[in-house]
Short mmCIF file of C-alpha atoms and ligand atoms in Angstrom, two decimals:
data_model
loop_
_atom_site.label_atom_id
_atom_site.label_comp_id
_atom_site.label_asym_id
_atom_site.label_seq_id
_atom_site.Cartn_x
_atom_site.Cartn_y
_atom_site.Cartn_z
CA MET A 1 -25.19 -9.98 38.23
CA LYS A 2 -24.74 -6.39 36.99
CA LEU A 3 -21.61 -5.02 35.35
CA LEU A 4 -20.26 -2.15 37.42
CA GLU A 5 -16.94 -0.95 36.08
CA ILE A 6 -14.13 -1.82 33.69
CA GLN A 7 -10.66 -1.34 35.17
CA ALA A 8 -7.54 -1.59 33.06
CA GLU A 9 -3.83 -1.63 33.65
CA THR A 10 -0.85 -2.06 31.36
CA VAL A 11 1.85 -4.60 31.95
CA LEU A 12 5.31 -4.61 30.37
CA ILE A 13 6.49 -8.08 29.42
CA PRO A 14 10.09 -8.56 28.23
CA LEU A 15 10.36 -11.42 25.74
CA LYS A 16 12.80 -14.30 26.19
CA GLN A 17 13.99 -13.69 22.63
CA PRO A 18 13.11 -11.05 20.02
CA PHE A 19 9.99 -11.84 18.00
CA LYS A 20 10.76 -11.18 14.33
CA THR A 21 8.44 -11.39 11.33
CA ALA A 22 8.31 -9.78 7.88
CA LEU A 23 6.23 -7.00 9.48
CA ARG A 24 8.03 -6.20 12.75
CA SER A 25 10.60 -7.08 15.38
CA VAL A 26 9.92 -6.65 19.10
CA ASP A 27 11.82 -7.61 22.25
CA CYS A 28 9.31 -6.36 24.84
CA ILE A 29 5.53 -6.24 24.66
CA GLU A 30 2.88 -4.28 26.48
CA ASN A 31 -0.40 -6.01 27.25
CA ILE A 32 -3.46 -4.55 28.90
CA CYS A 33 -5.16 -6.47 31.70
CA VAL A 34 -8.85 -5.79 32.17
CA ARG A 35 -11.10 -6.44 35.14
CA ILE A 36 -14.87 -6.04 35.02
CA THR A 37 -16.35 -5.76 38.49
CA THR A 38 -19.96 -6.67 39.31
CA ASP A 39 -22.50 -5.88 41.99
CA THR A 40 -22.16 -9.48 43.27
CA GLY A 41 -18.45 -9.11 43.99
CA HIS A 42 -17.35 -11.19 41.01
CA THR A 43 -14.53 -10.13 38.69
CA GLY A 44 -14.25 -10.94 34.99
CA LEU A 45 -10.76 -10.89 33.47
CA GLY A 46 -9.62 -10.11 29.95
CA GLY A 47 -6.55 -9.00 28.06
CA ALA A 48 -5.61 -6.92 25.03
CA ALA A 49 -2.40 -6.74 23.03
CA PRO A 50 -1.72 -3.54 21.06
CA THR A 51 -0.31 -4.51 17.67
CA ALA A 52 -0.28 -1.25 15.73
CA ALA A 53 1.27 -2.76 12.59
CA ILE A 54 -1.65 -5.19 12.25
CA THR A 55 -4.71 -3.88 14.09
CA GLY A 56 -3.83 -0.17 14.24
CA GLU A 57 -4.29 -0.20 18.01
CA THR A 58 -1.87 1.20 20.59
CA VAL A 59 -1.86 1.24 24.41
CA PRO A 60 -3.45 4.73 24.57
CA SER A 61 -6.05 3.87 21.93
CA ILE A 62 -7.04 0.67 23.75
CA LEU A 63 -7.27 2.44 27.12
CA GLY A 64 -9.40 5.19 25.55
CA ALA A 65 -11.65 2.64 23.86
CA LEU A 66 -12.08 0.71 27.12
CA LYS A 67 -13.21 3.89 28.84
CA HIS A 68 -15.84 4.36 26.14
CA ILE A 69 -16.86 0.67 26.39
CA ASN A 70 -17.11 1.07 30.17
CA ASP A 71 -19.58 3.93 29.74
CA SER A 72 -21.62 1.82 27.28
CA LEU A 73 -21.83 -1.41 29.29
CA SER A 74 -21.97 -0.18 32.88
CA GLY A 75 -25.16 -1.29 34.64
CA MET A 76 -26.01 -4.07 32.17
CA ASN A 77 -27.09 -7.49 33.49
CA ILE A 78 -24.79 -10.45 32.68
CA GLU A 79 -27.87 -12.57 31.93
CA ASP A 80 -28.54 -10.32 28.94
CA ALA A 81 -25.30 -11.52 27.37
CA GLU A 82 -26.47 -11.31 23.75
CA ILE A 83 -27.48 -7.69 24.27
CA ILE A 84 -24.17 -6.93 26.01
CA PHE A 85 -22.17 -8.33 23.07
CA GLN A 86 -24.33 -6.52 20.52
CA LYS A 87 -23.84 -3.26 22.40
CA LEU A 88 -20.10 -3.86 22.79
CA ASN A 89 -19.77 -4.25 19.04
CA ALA A 90 -22.08 -1.38 18.17
CA CYS A 91 -20.77 1.21 20.64
CA MET A 92 -17.80 2.13 18.44
CA ILE A 93 -16.28 1.24 15.08
CA GLY A 94 -13.06 -0.82 15.05
CA ASN A 95 -10.95 -1.03 18.23
CA HIS A 96 -11.15 -4.82 18.05
CA SER A 97 -8.44 -5.58 20.61
CA ALA A 98 -10.09 -3.34 23.22
CA LYS A 99 -13.41 -5.02 22.48
CA ALA A 100 -11.77 -8.45 22.73
CA ALA A 101 -10.56 -7.72 26.27
CA ALA A 102 -14.04 -6.66 27.39
CA ASP A 103 -15.67 -9.55 25.51
CA MET A 104 -13.54 -12.23 27.19
CA ALA A 105 -14.08 -10.64 30.61
CA VAL A 106 -17.84 -10.89 30.05
CA TYR A 107 -17.46 -14.56 29.00
CA ASP A 108 -15.36 -15.09 32.14
CA LEU A 109 -18.25 -13.70 34.21
CA LEU A 110 -20.77 -15.86 32.35
CA GLY A 111 -18.75 -18.95 33.27
CA LYS A 112 -18.60 -17.80 36.88
CA GLN A 113 -22.32 -17.06 36.88
CA TYR A 114 -23.18 -20.59 35.74
CA GLY A 115 -20.26 -22.38 37.46
CA LEU A 116 -18.77 -23.78 34.25
CA PRO A 117 -15.38 -23.55 32.55
CA LEU A 118 -15.77 -21.40 29.44
CA PHE A 119 -15.09 -24.28 27.03
CA ARG A 120 -18.01 -26.17 28.64
CA LEU A 121 -20.27 -23.13 28.50
CA LEU A 122 -19.52 -22.97 24.76
CA GLY A 123 -20.31 -26.68 24.35
CA GLY A 124 -16.75 -27.95 24.01
CA THR A 125 -14.49 -30.60 25.48
CA ALA A 126 -11.41 -30.16 27.62
CA GLY A 127 -8.74 -30.76 25.01
CA PRO A 128 -5.77 -30.95 25.34
CA LEU A 129 -4.60 -28.79 22.44
CA GLU A 130 -1.36 -29.01 20.51
CA THR A 131 0.25 -25.72 19.59
CA ASP A 132 2.87 -25.13 16.98
CA MET A 133 6.05 -23.23 17.88
CA THR A 134 7.05 -20.14 15.93
CA ILE A 135 10.52 -19.91 14.46
CA CYS A 136 11.27 -16.23 13.97
CA LEU A 137 12.55 -14.71 10.74
CA ASP A 138 16.35 -14.74 10.80
CA SER A 139 19.42 -15.99 8.97
CA VAL A 140 19.35 -19.49 7.52
CA GLU A 141 21.76 -20.68 10.18
CA LYS A 142 19.81 -19.18 13.10
CA MET A 143 16.48 -20.55 11.86
CA VAL A 144 18.03 -24.02 11.52
CA LEU A 145 19.45 -23.83 15.05
CA ASP A 146 16.17 -22.56 16.50
CA SER A 147 14.21 -25.26 14.67
CA LEU A 148 16.48 -28.02 15.94
CA GLU A 149 16.24 -26.65 19.47
CA LYS A 150 12.43 -26.51 19.45
CA ALA A 151 12.08 -29.92 17.80
CA GLY A 152 14.41 -31.27 20.49
CA GLN A 153 12.16 -29.78 23.16
CA GLY A 154 9.21 -31.78 21.84
CA PHE A 155 7.52 -29.41 19.42
CA GLY A 156 6.28 -31.50 16.50
CA ILE A 157 4.90 -28.56 14.50
CA LEU A 158 7.05 -25.55 13.64
CA LYS A 159 5.70 -22.34 12.13
CA LEU A 160 8.46 -20.64 10.19
CA LYS A 161 8.32 -16.90 9.63
CA VAL A 162 9.44 -15.93 6.14
CA GLY A 163 8.43 -13.31 3.57
CA ASN A 164 11.21 -10.72 3.35
CA ASP A 165 13.24 -12.26 0.49
CA PRO A 166 11.81 -15.05 -1.71
CA ALA A 167 15.17 -16.56 -2.75
CA LEU A 168 16.46 -16.53 0.83
CA ASP A 169 13.13 -17.91 2.06
CA ILE A 170 13.55 -20.96 -0.19
CA ARG A 171 17.03 -21.52 1.27
CA ARG A 172 15.71 -21.11 4.82
CA LEU A 173 12.94 -23.65 4.33
CA MET A 174 15.09 -26.19 2.48
CA ALA A 175 17.76 -25.99 5.20
CA VAL A 176 15.25 -26.34 8.05
CA ARG A 177 13.51 -29.31 6.45
CA LYS A 178 16.85 -31.01 5.86
CA ALA A 179 17.92 -30.37 9.47
CA VAL A 180 14.74 -31.47 11.29
CA GLY A 181 13.97 -34.47 9.08
CA PRO A 182 10.63 -35.64 7.70
CA ASP A 183 8.69 -36.14 10.94
CA ILE A 184 8.32 -32.50 11.99
CA LYS A 185 5.39 -30.62 10.44
CA LEU A 186 6.34 -27.27 8.93
CA ARG A 187 3.90 -24.39 8.54
CA ILE A 188 5.04 -21.19 6.86
CA ASP A 189 3.83 -17.65 7.48
CA ALA A 190 4.92 -14.91 5.09
CA ASN A 191 3.05 -12.15 6.98
CA GLN A 192 2.03 -10.44 3.70
CA GLY A 193 5.67 -10.33 2.53
CA TRP A 194 5.41 -11.78 -0.97
CA LYS A 195 3.85 -10.66 -4.20
CA PRO A 196 1.40 -13.24 -5.55
CA LYS A 197 3.75 -14.48 -8.30
CA GLU A 198 6.63 -14.71 -5.80
CA ALA A 199 4.50 -16.84 -3.47
CA VAL A 200 3.69 -19.26 -6.30
CA VAL A 201 7.36 -19.52 -7.29
CA VAL A 202 8.50 -20.14 -3.70
CA VAL A 203 5.89 -22.77 -2.86
CA ASN A 204 6.20 -24.65 -6.13
CA ARG A 205 9.99 -24.69 -5.81
CA LEU A 206 9.62 -26.16 -2.31
CA ILE A 207 7.27 -28.84 -3.62
CA LYS A 208 9.75 -29.63 -6.42
CA GLU A 209 12.53 -29.97 -3.83
CA HIS A 210 10.32 -32.30 -1.74
CA VAL A 211 10.19 -29.82 1.16
CA ASP A 212 6.92 -30.96 2.69
CA ILE A 213 4.86 -27.99 3.93
CA GLU A 214 1.56 -28.37 5.80
CA LEU A 215 0.14 -24.94 4.99
CA ILE A 216 1.05 -21.41 3.99
CA GLU A 217 -0.29 -18.44 5.92
CA GLN A 218 -0.91 -14.94 4.55
CA PRO A 219 1.45 -15.05 1.54
CA VAL A 220 0.36 -11.67 0.13
CA PRO A 221 -0.78 -8.27 1.48
CA ALA A 222 -3.92 -8.34 3.62
CA GLY A 223 -6.15 -6.44 1.21
CA ASP A 224 -5.14 -8.44 -1.88
CA TYR A 225 -7.89 -11.07 -1.94
CA ALA A 226 -7.42 -11.49 -5.70
CA GLY A 227 -3.71 -12.14 -5.11
CA MET A 228 -4.53 -14.71 -2.44
CA ARG A 229 -6.89 -16.44 -4.90
CA PHE A 230 -4.13 -16.32 -7.53
CA VAL A 231 -1.80 -18.18 -5.14
CA ARG A 232 -4.45 -20.64 -3.99
CA ASP A 233 -5.24 -21.59 -7.60
CA ARG A 234 -1.59 -22.34 -8.38
CA VAL A 235 -0.15 -24.15 -5.36
CA ASP A 236 -0.99 -27.55 -3.99
CA ILE A 237 -0.99 -26.76 -0.26
CA PRO A 238 -3.66 -25.00 1.81
CA VAL A 239 -3.57 -21.20 1.87
CA ILE A 240 -4.64 -19.71 5.22
CA ALA A 241 -5.79 -16.11 5.62
CA ASP A 242 -4.57 -14.26 8.70
CA GLU A 243 -4.26 -10.48 8.37
CA SER A 244 -6.86 -10.61 5.53
CA VAL A 245 -9.67 -11.61 7.90
CA PHE A 246 -10.60 -9.51 10.91
CA THR A 247 -14.40 -9.67 10.98
CA PRO A 248 -17.18 -12.11 10.08
CA ALA A 249 -17.88 -9.87 7.06
CA ASP A 250 -14.25 -10.32 5.94
CA ALA A 251 -14.72 -14.08 6.19
CA LEU A 252 -17.80 -13.92 3.97
CA ARG A 253 -15.92 -11.86 1.37
CA LEU A 254 -12.94 -14.22 1.46
CA ILE A 255 -15.24 -17.17 0.83
CA GLU A 256 -17.12 -15.35 -1.91
CA MET A 257 -13.80 -14.75 -3.69
CA LYS A 258 -12.62 -18.35 -3.05
CA ALA A 259 -9.41 -16.73 -1.81
CA ALA A 260 -8.29 -19.19 0.89
CA ASP A 261 -8.66 -22.68 2.30
CA GLY A 262 -8.77 -21.57 5.91
CA ILE A 263 -8.78 -18.70 8.39
CA ASN A 264 -6.47 -17.95 11.30
CA ILE A 265 -8.85 -16.57 13.93
CA LYS A 266 -7.36 -14.18 16.48
CA LEU A 267 -9.42 -12.54 19.21
CA MET A 268 -7.45 -9.28 18.84
CA LYS A 269 -8.47 -9.03 15.18
CA CYS A 270 -12.15 -9.94 15.43
CA GLY A 271 -13.12 -8.27 18.70
CA GLY A 272 -13.44 -11.34 20.91
CA ILE A 273 -15.17 -14.68 21.29
CA PHE A 274 -18.63 -13.47 20.21
CA ASN A 275 -17.37 -12.60 16.72
CA ALA A 276 -14.86 -15.46 16.60
CA LEU A 277 -17.74 -17.92 16.97
CA LYS A 278 -19.41 -16.32 13.95
CA ILE A 279 -16.24 -16.63 11.86
CA ALA A 280 -15.86 -20.27 12.88
CA ALA A 281 -19.48 -20.97 11.90
CA ILE A 282 -19.09 -19.18 8.56
CA ALA A 283 -15.86 -21.05 7.80
CA GLU A 284 -17.33 -24.43 8.74
CA SER A 285 -20.43 -23.80 6.64
CA ALA A 286 -18.26 -23.02 3.61
CA GLY A 287 -15.97 -26.01 4.10
CA LEU A 288 -12.94 -24.03 5.27
CA THR A 289 -10.69 -24.97 8.17
CA CYS A 290 -9.71 -22.67 11.04
CA MET A 291 -6.58 -22.11 13.04
CA MET A 292 -6.68 -20.47 16.47
CA GLY A 293 -3.90 -17.90 16.70
CA SER A 294 -2.88 -14.93 18.79
CA MET A 295 -0.80 -11.78 18.66
CA MET A 296 2.13 -11.48 21.10
CA GLU A 297 -0.18 -11.95 24.07
CA SER A 298 0.25 -13.14 27.63
CA SER A 299 -1.48 -16.25 28.93
CA LEU A 300 -4.40 -14.08 30.09
CA SER A 301 -5.94 -13.58 26.65
CA VAL A 302 -4.43 -16.76 25.17
CA THR A 303 -6.35 -18.73 27.81
CA ALA A 304 -9.55 -17.28 26.34
CA ALA A 305 -8.41 -18.30 22.85
CA ALA A 306 -7.68 -21.83 24.11
CA HIS A 307 -11.20 -22.14 25.57
CA LEU A 308 -12.61 -21.12 22.20
CA ALA A 309 -10.36 -23.59 20.34
CA CYS A 310 -11.65 -26.41 22.56
CA SER A 311 -15.23 -25.49 21.81
CA ARG A 312 -15.33 -25.80 18.02
CA ASN A 313 -14.23 -28.80 15.94
CA VAL A 314 -13.66 -26.61 12.89
CA ILE A 315 -10.68 -25.11 14.72
CA GLY A 316 -8.28 -27.87 13.80
CA ALA A 317 -4.94 -26.16 14.36
CA CYS A 318 -3.49 -24.00 17.12
CA ASP A 319 -0.82 -21.31 17.01
CA LEU A 320 -0.96 -20.41 20.69
CA ASP A 321 2.72 -20.26 21.60
CA ALA A 322 2.95 -16.54 22.42
CA PRO A 323 3.00 -17.01 26.24
CA LEU A 324 6.08 -19.20 25.79
CA PHE A 325 7.93 -16.14 24.47
CA CYS A 326 7.01 -14.10 27.57
CA SER A 327 9.46 -13.88 30.47
CA VAL A 328 6.65 -12.84 32.81
CA ASN A 329 3.25 -14.44 33.34
CA PRO A 330 0.89 -11.72 34.62
CA VAL A 331 -1.76 -14.15 35.91
CA ARG A 332 -2.18 -17.02 38.32
CA GLY A 333 -3.91 -20.04 36.83
CA GLY A 334 -4.97 -20.20 33.20
CA ILE A 335 -3.50 -22.48 30.55
CA HIS A 336 -0.59 -24.78 31.26
CA TYR A 337 2.09 -25.86 28.79
CA ARG A 338 4.11 -29.04 28.64
CA ALA A 339 6.17 -28.61 25.46
CA SER A 340 3.54 -28.36 22.70
CA THR A 341 0.68 -29.73 24.80
CA LEU A 342 -1.63 -27.13 26.21
CA THR A 343 -4.12 -27.98 28.95
CA LEU A 344 -6.98 -25.83 30.18
CA PRO A 345 -7.88 -25.05 33.76
CA ASP A 346 -11.14 -26.54 35.00
CA GLY A 347 -12.26 -23.63 37.16
CA PRO A 348 -15.29 -21.54 36.18
CA GLY A 349 -15.00 -19.01 33.34
CA LEU A 350 -11.48 -18.60 32.04
CA GLY A 351 -10.10 -20.44 35.08
CA ILE A 352 -7.69 -17.65 35.91
CA GLY A 353 -7.28 -16.98 39.62
CA SER A 354 -6.05 -13.42 39.56
CA ILE A 355 -3.75 -10.91 37.94
CA ARG A 356 -0.39 -11.00 39.72
CA SER A 357 0.36 -7.59 41.12
CA ASP A 358 3.90 -8.72 41.97
CA SER A 359 4.79 -9.62 38.39
CA HIS A 360 4.81 -6.21 36.78
CA PRO A 361 6.33 -3.33 38.72
CA ASP A 362 5.80 -0.99 35.76
CA THR A 363 2.05 -1.32 35.99
CA LEU A 364 0.09 1.78 35.17
CA SER A 365 -3.40 1.82 36.63
CA VAL A 366 -6.07 3.77 34.84
CA PHE A 367 -9.67 4.66 35.55
MG1 MG B 1 0.14 -15.04 10.79
#
C-alpha cells in the first residue's frame, strides 16, 4: 500500500457554548480534516486543530505544512511505517498539529492494512474510557451553575478552568465544591495563569478549607520548569504539565528537573501518536502518570487520542470532552459518548467511516 496524496479541507464548527480559559475565549473553531489516499484505494483520515495561542499554528500554517509533508511522504510504502514516521518528523521543524493529522491518518491506514482497530494494533484493550468535563472560566455563579448541570448529567469528574485571579479562583473552587458535594472529583487547570507563589497560596488555602482537589494542571507559565518544581515541592496534590510538554525531549527535561508528577499528552502538541507513545514510555519509566487531552478538536482527531489512551496503562486519566462542545460532528463513526463514558468503534484503523460533506457548508478544499 503506497501513499499517494494528502488532501486537506477546513471545517468551521460553532461551539454549543463559548470555551473560556485563562489563555483564550472562542465560540467557533476551525479544524482541518485530512485524507491520505493510497494506490490500493484506501483512505486514511486525520485531523488538526489550529491553536495559535498554544502551538503557534494557524489554518494557513497547517495547510502549508501539510503540502510540504505531502511532498515528503508521497510514494512511501505503508509497511515502512517506522521510516514514514521518522521522515514525517524530520521533514520540517515544529508544525506539530499538521504532523499529528498526517500521523494519525497513517495509523488509520496501518489499521486498515492489517484489519485491526488502532487500539488493538497498539496492543491495547477496548476501554471504555471515562472523560472529565471542562467547566469554563467564568463568574463564581456561572461556574457553580455549569458544574451542577454537568454533575447532574452524569459527569463524575469536572475540570475547572481557573488562573486569571488567584483570590477569585479560591472563591470559585470553594463555591463549586460546596455546590456539587464530596462525590464529584475536581481537577483544576490554571492554563499558565498563576505565578509560582500564587499557585502555592491558592492550593494550600483550598487544602486548608477542605476543598478536595484531584490534581492541578499547568499552574505556571509553560517555560517556567523551575516554577513548576517550586509548586510541586510545596503542595500536596499532583502537579500535571500541559503546555510545558510538547515533545519527548520536553518530557525528559521535565523529569530531569523533577518539575511535575504527570504529563497531559495532546496529539496537537507532540506531533501525533508516534511521539505520544514515546512520551508515555518516558513518563512510565520515570514513575509519572499521564492524562490524555486534546485541544478544541472534533471527534475526528479525538478518536485517535482515544485509541492511544486505550493502548497504554500509564494513561490513567482522560480529558477528551472537546467533541461535546462542538455543535457539528464532521465525521461518521468514531468515538461515541454516553455522558462521561466514551466507547471506541471496532472497525479497522480509527473506525471512522467518512468525513461528512453535508456537515460543513463552509468547507474550503485545498490541494
Ligand atoms: Mg490544560
